[in-house]
Tab-separated table of C-alpha atoms and ligand atoms in Angstrom:
chain	number	residue	atom	x	y	z
T	116	MET	CA	15.760	-21.576	5.837
T	117	SER	CA	12.789	-19.279	6.264
T	118	VAL	CA	13.385	-15.606	7.010
T	119	PRO	CA	11.540	-13.773	9.796
T	120	GLU	CA	8.340	-12.085	8.583
T	121	LEU	CA	8.844	-8.445	7.819
T	122	SER	CA	6.610	-6.092	9.729
T	123	PRO	CA	7.159	-2.362	9.196
T	124	ILE	CA	4.547	-1.306	11.781
T	125	LEU	CA	4.813	-2.279	15.466
T	126	TRP	CA	2.804	-1.390	18.544
T	127	ARG	CA	5.004	-2.013	21.617
T	128	GLY	CA	3.410	-2.207	25.049
T	129	SER	CA	0.031	-1.489	26.563
T	130	ALA	CA	-2.669	0.929	25.366
T	131	ARG	CA	-1.742	3.392	28.082
T	132	ASP	CA	2.086	3.331	27.907
T	133	GLY	CA	2.829	1.665	24.572
T	134	GLU	CA	4.242	3.301	21.479
T	135	LEU	CA	3.959	3.119	17.710
T	136	ARG	CA	7.198	2.243	15.897
T	137	LEU	CA	7.662	2.445	12.145
T	138	LEU	CA	10.490	1.054	10.030
T	139	ASP	CA	11.820	4.105	8.153
T	140	GLN	CA	11.330	3.037	4.544
T	141	ARG	CA	13.103	6.113	3.202
T	142	LEU	CA	16.399	4.639	4.360
T	143	LEU	CA	15.980	1.094	3.005
T	144	PRO	CA	17.759	-0.985	1.941
T	145	GLY	CA	20.881	0.736	3.267
T	146	GLN	CA	19.786	1.219	6.879
T	147	GLU	CA	17.144	-0.432	9.062
T	148	GLN	CA	16.125	2.336	11.409
T	149	TRP	CA	12.941	2.589	13.456
T	150	VAL	CA	11.040	5.790	14.197
T	151	SER	CA	8.919	6.213	17.351
T	152	CYS	CA	5.749	8.230	16.934
T	153	LYS	CA	4.620	9.804	20.184
T	154	THR	CA	2.279	12.511	18.870
T	155	ILE	CA	-0.356	12.631	16.145
T	156	ASP	CA	1.771	15.210	14.312
T	157	GLN	CA	4.618	12.707	14.198
T	158	VAL	CA	2.286	10.015	12.863
T	159	ALA	CA	0.903	12.380	10.197
T	160	GLN	CA	4.404	13.471	9.229
T	161	ALA	CA	5.567	9.849	8.936
T	162	ILE	CA	2.758	9.129	6.462
T	163	ARG	CA	3.250	12.356	4.485
T	164	GLU	CA	7.007	11.901	4.199
T	165	MET	CA	6.714	8.201	3.405
T	166	VAL	CA	8.493	6.748	6.438
T	167	VAL	CA	5.551	4.355	6.034
T	168	ARG	CA	3.859	3.991	2.664
T	169	GLY	CA	1.653	1.594	0.658
T	170	ALA	CA	-2.105	1.794	0.921
T	171	PRO	CA	-2.832	-0.895	3.562
T	172	ALA	CA	0.186	0.107	5.687
T	173	ILE	CA	-0.984	3.743	5.691
T	174	GLY	CA	-4.418	2.596	6.897
T	175	ILE	CA	-2.963	0.405	9.686
T	176	THR	CA	-0.651	3.233	10.794
T	177	ALA	CA	-3.614	5.609	10.946
T	178	ALA	CA	-5.484	3.190	13.218
T	179	TYR	CA	-2.536	3.062	15.653
T	180	GLY	CA	-2.206	6.821	15.190
T	181	MET	CA	-5.625	7.263	16.711
T	182	VAL	CA	-4.404	5.357	19.801
T	183	VAL	CA	-1.457	7.787	19.982
T	184	ALA	CA	-3.958	10.686	19.863
T	185	ALA	CA	-6.068	9.086	22.584
T	186	GLN	CA	-2.970	8.625	24.800
T	187	ASP	CA	-2.288	12.317	24.431
T	188	GLY	CA	-5.903	13.128	25.393
T	189	GLU	CA	-5.467	10.956	28.475
T	190	ARG	CA	-2.268	12.750	29.517
T	191	ARG	CA	-4.067	16.064	29.179
T	192	GLN	CA	-7.008	14.631	31.154
T	193	LEU	CA	-9.516	15.477	28.427
T	194	ALA	CA	-13.017	14.086	28.849
T	195	GLY	CA	-16.419	14.226	27.157
T	196	ALA	CA	-16.764	16.821	24.371
T	197	ALA	CA	-13.159	18.018	24.781
T	198	ARG	CA	-11.850	14.496	24.221
T	199	ARG	CA	-14.160	13.948	21.251
T	200	GLY	CA	-12.970	17.210	19.712
T	201	HIS	CA	-9.334	16.204	20.279
T	202	LEU	CA	-9.865	12.857	18.530
T	203	GLU	CA	-11.729	14.531	15.690
T	204	SER	CA	-8.847	16.910	15.028
T	205	ALA	CA	-6.470	13.908	15.062
T	206	ARG	CA	-8.684	12.238	12.458
T	207	ARG	CA	-8.553	15.370	10.319
T	208	ALA	CA	-4.790	15.629	10.627
T	209	LEU	CA	-4.418	12.044	9.373
T	210	ALA	CA	-6.959	12.577	6.583
T	211	ALA	CA	-4.888	15.540	5.304
T	212	THR	CA	-1.706	13.449	4.772
T	213	ARG	CA	-2.083	11.581	1.478
T	214	PRO	CA	-5.254	11.751	-0.626
T	215	THR	CA	-5.178	8.746	-2.950
T	216	ALA	CA	-4.931	5.538	-0.872
T	217	VAL	CA	-8.493	4.951	0.230
T	218	ASN	CA	-7.540	2.514	3.006
T	219	LEU	CA	-6.649	5.576	5.077
T	220	PHE	CA	-10.190	6.956	4.779
T	221	TRP	CA	-11.729	3.524	5.284
T	222	VAL	CA	-9.941	3.321	8.660
T	223	LEU	CA	-10.742	6.916	9.639
T	224	GLU	CA	-14.412	6.414	8.816
T	225	GLN	CA	-14.559	3.369	11.133
T	226	CYS	CA	-12.891	5.464	13.784
T	227	ARG	CA	-15.400	8.302	13.558
T	228	ALA	CA	-18.232	6.222	15.045
T	229	ARG	CA	-15.957	4.845	17.779
T	230	CYS	CA	-14.771	8.271	18.798
T	231	GLU	CA	-18.314	9.591	18.949
T	232	GLU	CA	-19.171	6.752	21.346
T	233	ASP	CA	-16.393	7.639	23.821
T	234	VAL	CA	-14.283	4.596	23.070
T	235	THR	CA	-11.654	3.699	25.723
T	236	LEU	CA	-7.938	3.577	25.005
T	237	GLU	CA	-7.930	-0.197	25.371
T	238	GLN	CA	-10.837	-0.583	22.969
T	239	LEU	CA	-9.102	1.657	20.455
T	240	LEU	CA	-5.891	-0.391	20.600
T	241	HIS	CA	-7.901	-3.619	20.297
T	242	TRP	CA	-9.597	-2.223	17.167
T	243	ALA	CA	-6.252	-1.130	15.629
T	244	ARG	CA	-4.818	-4.586	16.256
T	245	GLN	CA	-7.896	-6.154	14.609
T	246	ILE	CA	-7.344	-4.011	11.485
T	247	HIS	CA	-3.687	-5.057	11.453
T	248	ASP	CA	-4.440	-8.777	11.998
T	249	ALA	CA	-7.184	-8.785	9.365
T	250	ASP	CA	-4.718	-7.437	6.813
T	251	VAL	CA	-2.229	-10.186	7.637
T	252	GLU	CA	-4.874	-12.855	7.120
T	253	GLY	CA	-6.294	-11.076	4.028
T	254	ASN	CA	-2.848	-11.056	2.425
T	255	ARG	CA	-2.497	-14.750	3.028
T	256	ARG	CA	-5.857	-15.574	1.419
T	257	MET	CA	-5.310	-13.245	-1.510
T	258	GLY	CA	-1.928	-14.816	-2.117
T	259	VAL	CA	-3.459	-18.250	-2.478
T	260	ILE	CA	-6.237	-16.980	-4.773
T	261	GLY	CA	-3.833	-15.061	-7.009
T	262	ALA	CA	-1.116	-17.717	-7.148
T	263	ASP	CA	-3.637	-19.996	-8.814
T	264	ARG	CA	-3.291	-17.848	-11.966
T	265	LEU	CA	0.481	-18.198	-12.131
T	266	SER	CA	2.037	-21.254	-13.648
T	267	GLN	CA	5.394	-22.991	-13.586
T	268	GLY	CA	8.338	-20.968	-14.852
T	269	MET	CA	6.453	-17.736	-15.566
T	270	GLY	CA	8.219	-14.356	-15.849
T	271	VAL	CA	6.070	-11.893	-13.910
T	272	LEU	CA	6.493	-8.096	-13.929
T	273	THR	CA	5.613	-5.939	-10.941
T	274	HIS	CA	5.668	-2.180	-10.420
T	275	CYS	CA	6.277	-0.239	-7.196
T	276	ASN	CA	6.163	-2.135	-3.906
T	277	ALA	CA	3.084	-4.053	-2.868
T	278	GLY	CA	4.801	-6.346	-0.426
T	279	ALA	CA	5.237	-6.730	3.331
T	280	LEU	CA	6.529	-3.171	3.638
T	281	ALA	CA	3.282	-1.847	2.157
T	282	THR	CA	0.871	-3.963	4.201
T	283	GLY	CA	0.423	-5.744	7.506
T	284	GLY	CA	1.336	-9.180	6.146
T	285	VAL	CA	3.113	-10.801	3.246
T	286	GLY	CA	1.836	-8.187	0.791
T	287	THR	CA	-0.780	-8.022	-1.965
T	288	ALA	CA	0.939	-8.381	-5.364
T	289	ILE	CA	4.162	-9.576	-3.701
T	290	GLY	CA	2.055	-11.861	-1.494
T	291	VAL	CA	0.761	-13.560	-4.637
T	292	LEU	CA	4.321	-13.899	-5.998
T	293	THR	CA	5.627	-15.160	-2.633
T	294	THR	CA	2.872	-17.752	-2.444
T	295	ALA	CA	3.579	-18.973	-5.994
T	296	HIS	CA	7.314	-19.178	-5.118
T	297	ARG	CA	6.603	-21.124	-1.915
T	298	GLN	CA	4.401	-23.456	-3.958
T	299	GLY	CA	7.521	-24.284	-6.011
T	300	LYS	CA	6.275	-22.654	-9.229
T	301	ASN	CA	9.744	-21.428	-10.125
T	302	ILE	CA	8.623	-17.957	-11.148
T	303	HIS	CA	11.025	-15.148	-12.077
T	304	VAL	CA	10.032	-11.606	-11.091
T	305	TYR	CA	10.906	-8.539	-13.189
T	306	VAL	CA	10.949	-5.503	-10.911
T	307	ASP	CA	10.362	-2.015	-12.348
T	308	GLU	CA	12.668	0.391	-10.491
T	309	THR	CA	9.636	2.767	-10.144
T	310	ARG	CA	10.722	6.342	-10.568
T	311	PRO	CA	10.826	8.719	-8.848
T	312	ARG	CA	10.920	7.206	-5.319
T	313	LEU	CA	12.382	3.866	-6.439
T	314	GLN	CA	10.043	1.676	-4.429
T	315	GLY	CA	10.811	-1.189	-6.839
T	316	ALA	CA	14.597	-0.865	-6.755
T	317	ARG	CA	14.866	-0.159	-3.035
T	318	LEU	CA	11.991	-2.049	-1.437
T	319	THR	CA	10.626	-4.774	-3.717
T	320	ALA	CA	14.122	-5.954	-4.675
T	321	TRP	CA	15.050	-6.013	-0.987
T	322	GLU	CA	11.944	-8.066	-0.068
T	323	LEU	CA	12.469	-10.536	-2.917
T	324	SER	CA	16.152	-10.980	-1.945
T	325	ARG	CA	15.172	-11.711	1.665
T	326	GLU	CA	12.659	-14.320	0.495
T	327	GLY	CA	15.066	-15.848	-2.048
T	328	ILE	CA	12.713	-15.234	-4.975
T	329	PRO	CA	14.657	-14.945	-8.237
T	330	TYR	CA	14.281	-11.453	-9.761
T	331	THR	CA	15.732	-9.025	-12.254
T	332	LEU	CA	15.619	-5.314	-11.593
T	333	ILE	CA	14.907	-3.165	-14.671
T	334	CYS	CA	14.510	0.503	-15.473
T	335	ASP	CA	10.867	1.390	-15.999
T	336	GLY	CA	11.441	2.041	-19.719
T	337	MET	CA	12.661	-1.530	-20.299
T	338	ALA	CA	9.411	-3.379	-19.614
T	339	ALA	CA	7.825	-3.088	-23.095
T	340	SER	CA	10.939	-4.425	-24.758
T	341	LEU	CA	11.088	-7.439	-22.388
T	342	MET	CA	7.433	-8.148	-23.135
T	343	SER	CA	8.115	-8.139	-26.887
T	344	ARG	CA	10.970	-10.606	-26.347
T	345	GLY	CA	8.653	-13.047	-24.593
T	346	ARG	CA	10.265	-12.785	-21.158
T	347	ILE	CA	7.087	-11.705	-19.330
T	348	GLN	CA	3.950	-13.892	-19.123
T	349	ALA	CA	1.959	-11.872	-16.548
T	350	CYS	CA	2.005	-8.542	-14.737
T	351	ILE	CA	0.775	-8.013	-11.182
T	352	VAL	CA	0.529	-4.832	-9.120
T	353	GLY	CA	-1.189	-3.582	-5.987
T	354	ALA	CA	-3.665	-0.665	-5.810
T	355	ASP	CA	-4.260	2.512	-3.836
T	356	ARG	CA	-7.913	2.883	-4.751
T	357	ILE	CA	-10.252	0.916	-6.967
T	358	ALA	CA	-13.352	2.738	-8.211
T	359	ALA	CA	-16.785	1.100	-8.322
T	360	ASN	CA	-16.304	0.272	-12.035
T	361	GLY	CA	-12.885	-1.346	-11.467
T	362	ASP	CA	-10.624	1.495	-12.633
T	363	VAL	CA	-7.428	1.174	-10.578
T	364	ALA	CA	-5.285	3.948	-9.132
T	365	ASN	CA	-1.760	2.768	-8.393
T	366	LYS	CA	1.799	4.086	-8.483
T	367	VAL	CA	2.498	6.314	-11.479
T	368	GLY	CA	3.753	4.148	-14.348
T	369	THR	CA	1.235	1.377	-13.695
T	370	TYR	CA	-0.999	2.517	-16.570
T	371	GLY	CA	1.946	2.314	-18.945
T	372	VAL	CA	2.615	-1.253	-17.820
T	373	ALA	CA	-1.035	-2.151	-18.430
T	374	VAL	CA	-1.086	-0.586	-21.917
T	375	ASN	CA	2.110	-2.415	-22.854
T	376	ALA	CA	0.744	-5.676	-21.461
T	377	HIS	CA	-2.462	-5.269	-23.461
T	378	TYR	CA	-0.481	-4.661	-26.689
T	379	HIS	CA	1.560	-7.811	-26.068
T	380	GLU	CA	-1.500	-9.840	-25.011
T	381	ILE	CA	-0.101	-10.442	-21.520
T	382	PRO	CA	-2.594	-10.624	-18.595
T	383	PHE	CA	-2.423	-7.673	-16.227
T	384	TYR	CA	-3.567	-8.507	-12.673
T	385	VAL	CA	-4.234	-6.420	-9.583
T	386	ALA	CA	-4.143	-7.733	-5.991
T	387	ALA	CA	-5.893	-5.618	-3.345
T	388	PRO	CA	-7.925	-6.070	-0.189
T	389	VAL	CA	-11.585	-5.145	-0.001
T	390	SER	CA	-10.574	-2.019	1.959
T	391	THR	CA	-8.976	-0.634	-1.237
T	392	PHE	CA	-12.320	-0.520	-3.087
T	393	ASP	CA	-14.165	2.794	-3.063
T	394	LEU	CA	-17.693	2.099	-4.158
T	395	GLN	CA	-18.633	5.802	-3.640
T	396	THR	CA	-16.322	6.730	-6.525
T	397	PRO	CA	-17.918	5.693	-9.786
T	398	GLY	CA	-14.837	5.699	-12.003
T	399	GLY	CA	-11.139	6.519	-12.178
T	400	ASP	CA	-11.689	10.159	-13.281
T	401	HIS	CA	-13.023	10.918	-9.799
T	402	ILE	CA	-10.063	9.464	-7.874
T	403	PRO	CA	-7.974	12.245	-6.237
T	404	ILE	CA	-4.408	11.943	-7.424
T	405	GLU	CA	-1.681	13.163	-5.089
T	406	GLU	CA	0.934	15.504	-6.524
T	407	ARG	CA	4.265	15.514	-4.757
T	408	ALA	CA	7.259	17.829	-4.591
T	409	ALA	CA	9.227	18.628	-7.747
T	410	SER	CA	12.430	17.767	-5.916
T	411	GLU	CA	11.510	14.056	-6.089
T	412	VAL	CA	12.083	14.339	-9.860
T	413	THR	CA	14.801	16.977	-10.101
T	414	GLN	CA	17.074	15.367	-7.529
T	415	TRP	CA	18.806	12.018	-7.373
T	416	GLY	CA	19.039	11.591	-3.594
T	417	THR	CA	20.401	14.926	-2.553
T	418	GLU	CA	22.098	15.625	-5.879
T	419	GLN	CA	20.386	18.032	-8.294
T	420	VAL	CA	20.189	16.406	-11.761
T	421	SER	CA	17.998	18.907	-13.628
T	422	PRO	CA	18.669	22.530	-14.486
T	423	GLU	CA	17.657	25.067	-11.890
T	424	GLY	CA	14.020	26.062	-12.456
T	425	ALA	CA	13.026	22.935	-14.479
T	426	VAL	CA	9.255	22.701	-14.702
T	427	VAL	CA	8.076	19.412	-13.191
T	428	TYR	CA	4.793	17.483	-13.109
T	429	ASN	CA	4.939	14.811	-10.374
T	430	PRO	CA	1.683	12.940	-9.809
T	431	ALA	CA	2.346	9.999	-7.478
T	432	PHE	CA	-0.330	7.798	-9.060
T	433	ASP	CA	-2.098	7.104	-12.335
T	434	VAL	CA	-5.321	5.301	-13.252
T	435	THR	CA	-5.585	2.090	-15.229
T	436	PRO	CA	-9.010	1.629	-16.856
T	437	ASN	CA	-10.913	-1.530	-15.949
T	438	ARG	CA	-10.771	-2.922	-19.509
T	439	LEU	CA	-7.014	-3.394	-19.177
T	440	VAL	CA	-7.301	-5.431	-15.978
T	441	ALA	CA	-7.709	-9.192	-16.506
T	442	ALA	CA	-8.579	-9.905	-12.849
T	443	ILE	CA	-8.493	-8.443	-9.352
T	444	PHE	CA	-7.502	-10.808	-6.503
T	445	THR	CA	-9.030	-9.965	-3.132
T	446	GLU	CA	-9.088	-11.845	0.155
T	447	ILE	CA	-12.665	-12.972	-0.503
T	448	GLY	CA	-12.298	-14.038	-4.137
T	449	GLU	CA	-11.280	-13.127	-7.671
T	450	ILE	CA	-13.047	-10.517	-9.794
T	451	SER	CA	-12.991	-11.253	-13.516
T	452	PRO	CA	-14.106	-9.720	-15.805
T	453	VAL	CA	-13.525	-6.432	-14.038
T	454	ASN	CA	-16.569	-4.165	-14.180
T	455	ALA	CA	-19.132	-2.492	-11.901
T	456	ARG	CA	-21.375	-5.544	-11.920
T	457	SER	CA	-18.763	-8.152	-11.028
T	458	ILE	CA	-17.359	-5.876	-8.292
T	459	ALA	CA	-20.792	-5.236	-6.757
T	460	LYS	CA	-21.508	-8.969	-6.883
T	461	LEU	CA	-18.385	-9.894	-4.887
T	462	LEU	CA	-18.493	-6.978	-2.486
T	463	SER	CA	-22.195	-6.767	-1.747
T	464	PRO	CA	-23.007	-7.795	1.833
T	465	ARG	CA	-23.996	-11.436	2.011
G	598	LIG	O1	3.558	6.191	-2.875
G	598	LIG	P1	3.453	4.822	-2.282
G	598	LIG	O2	4.761	4.133	-2.128
G	598	LIG	O3	2.642	4.820	-1.001
G	598	LIG	O4	2.635	3.980	-3.338
G	598	LIG	C1	2.364	2.646	-3.108
G	598	LIG	C2	1.686	1.959	-4.218
G	598	LIG	O5	1.347	2.551	-5.214
G	598	LIG	C3	1.350	0.527	-4.012
G	598	LIG	O6	1.418	-0.161	-5.204
G	598	LIG	C4	-0.059	0.412	-3.421
G	598	LIG	O7	-0.201	1.237	-2.291
G	598	LIG	C5	-0.413	-0.981	-3.067
G	598	LIG	S1	0.455	-1.541	-1.644
G	598	LIG	C6	-0.133	-3.067	-1.258
């Protein structure tokens, strides 16, 4: 029996009266609660506090967020320069939420031109829906391209959550795994719990359970040992930003997975849409890495687990150098080897 597709981002109703609803990912898997965002501040807060998270999902939410901002402008009867100024400050509020996932800035850049041209509410909603739909279709294509690299009976390790909750569709890395599973390849997924926010334990494990994909949840520190025992034949993760040379920013801990995979001669793959590439950033050293609150590390839920005053370093992402990445799967093809030339070749306008 197939399960209903998961969709963590919904627009309900018309451009004028509709509303943006987000599945609150902070509460999963225990509770399925939806949050309504009626102001741009609520949308920005939902992104910052990770009600919605994952690079493509943040971008899609920002697109609908601009519709929310335009609705507010309409209610206040703003027109001309006042309306443009209002939309520009909404764009800035969204840009200030999370710095690493480039999909957010890709969406906001597209929006800039539209807002300068006095776009209507209906046109804005149409554009946001197009961004959402394109991600659904992109996930599907990327899944087919990536699944080609996975063979019967493989053990595949993934880190963080790059599934339906992080995108508009079936997911990037999890989309590849889901496609391989649906093709009957009998894969087994090893899920890193992904400290500190536990996206693997809470979200990826939940998605895989829903889809009936066999998996084993492990603590992050277990992966190298499983590789040495021959249980893992491939690793696949998503990405928050890929520099022009193919260096990949993704959830903190990804670099460690890639180094361990290299040592054990296991291919390390990345699945990401074209909107995750940042050709203006030459290499990983230039990617802005978000640092989050110390409490994410010092607390387990609401319980304090470290001594009062513990000094914490909590970057949300790390960078994996291109030489450790065997291939990147996108919706328009595979990149391998991963370097500036192969990326430019696939992404250059045809
Ligand atoms: O902090 P998060 O949960 O937003 O981080 C998410 C990730 O790192 C994902 O792997 C990445 O965004 C790819 S999602 C398809």
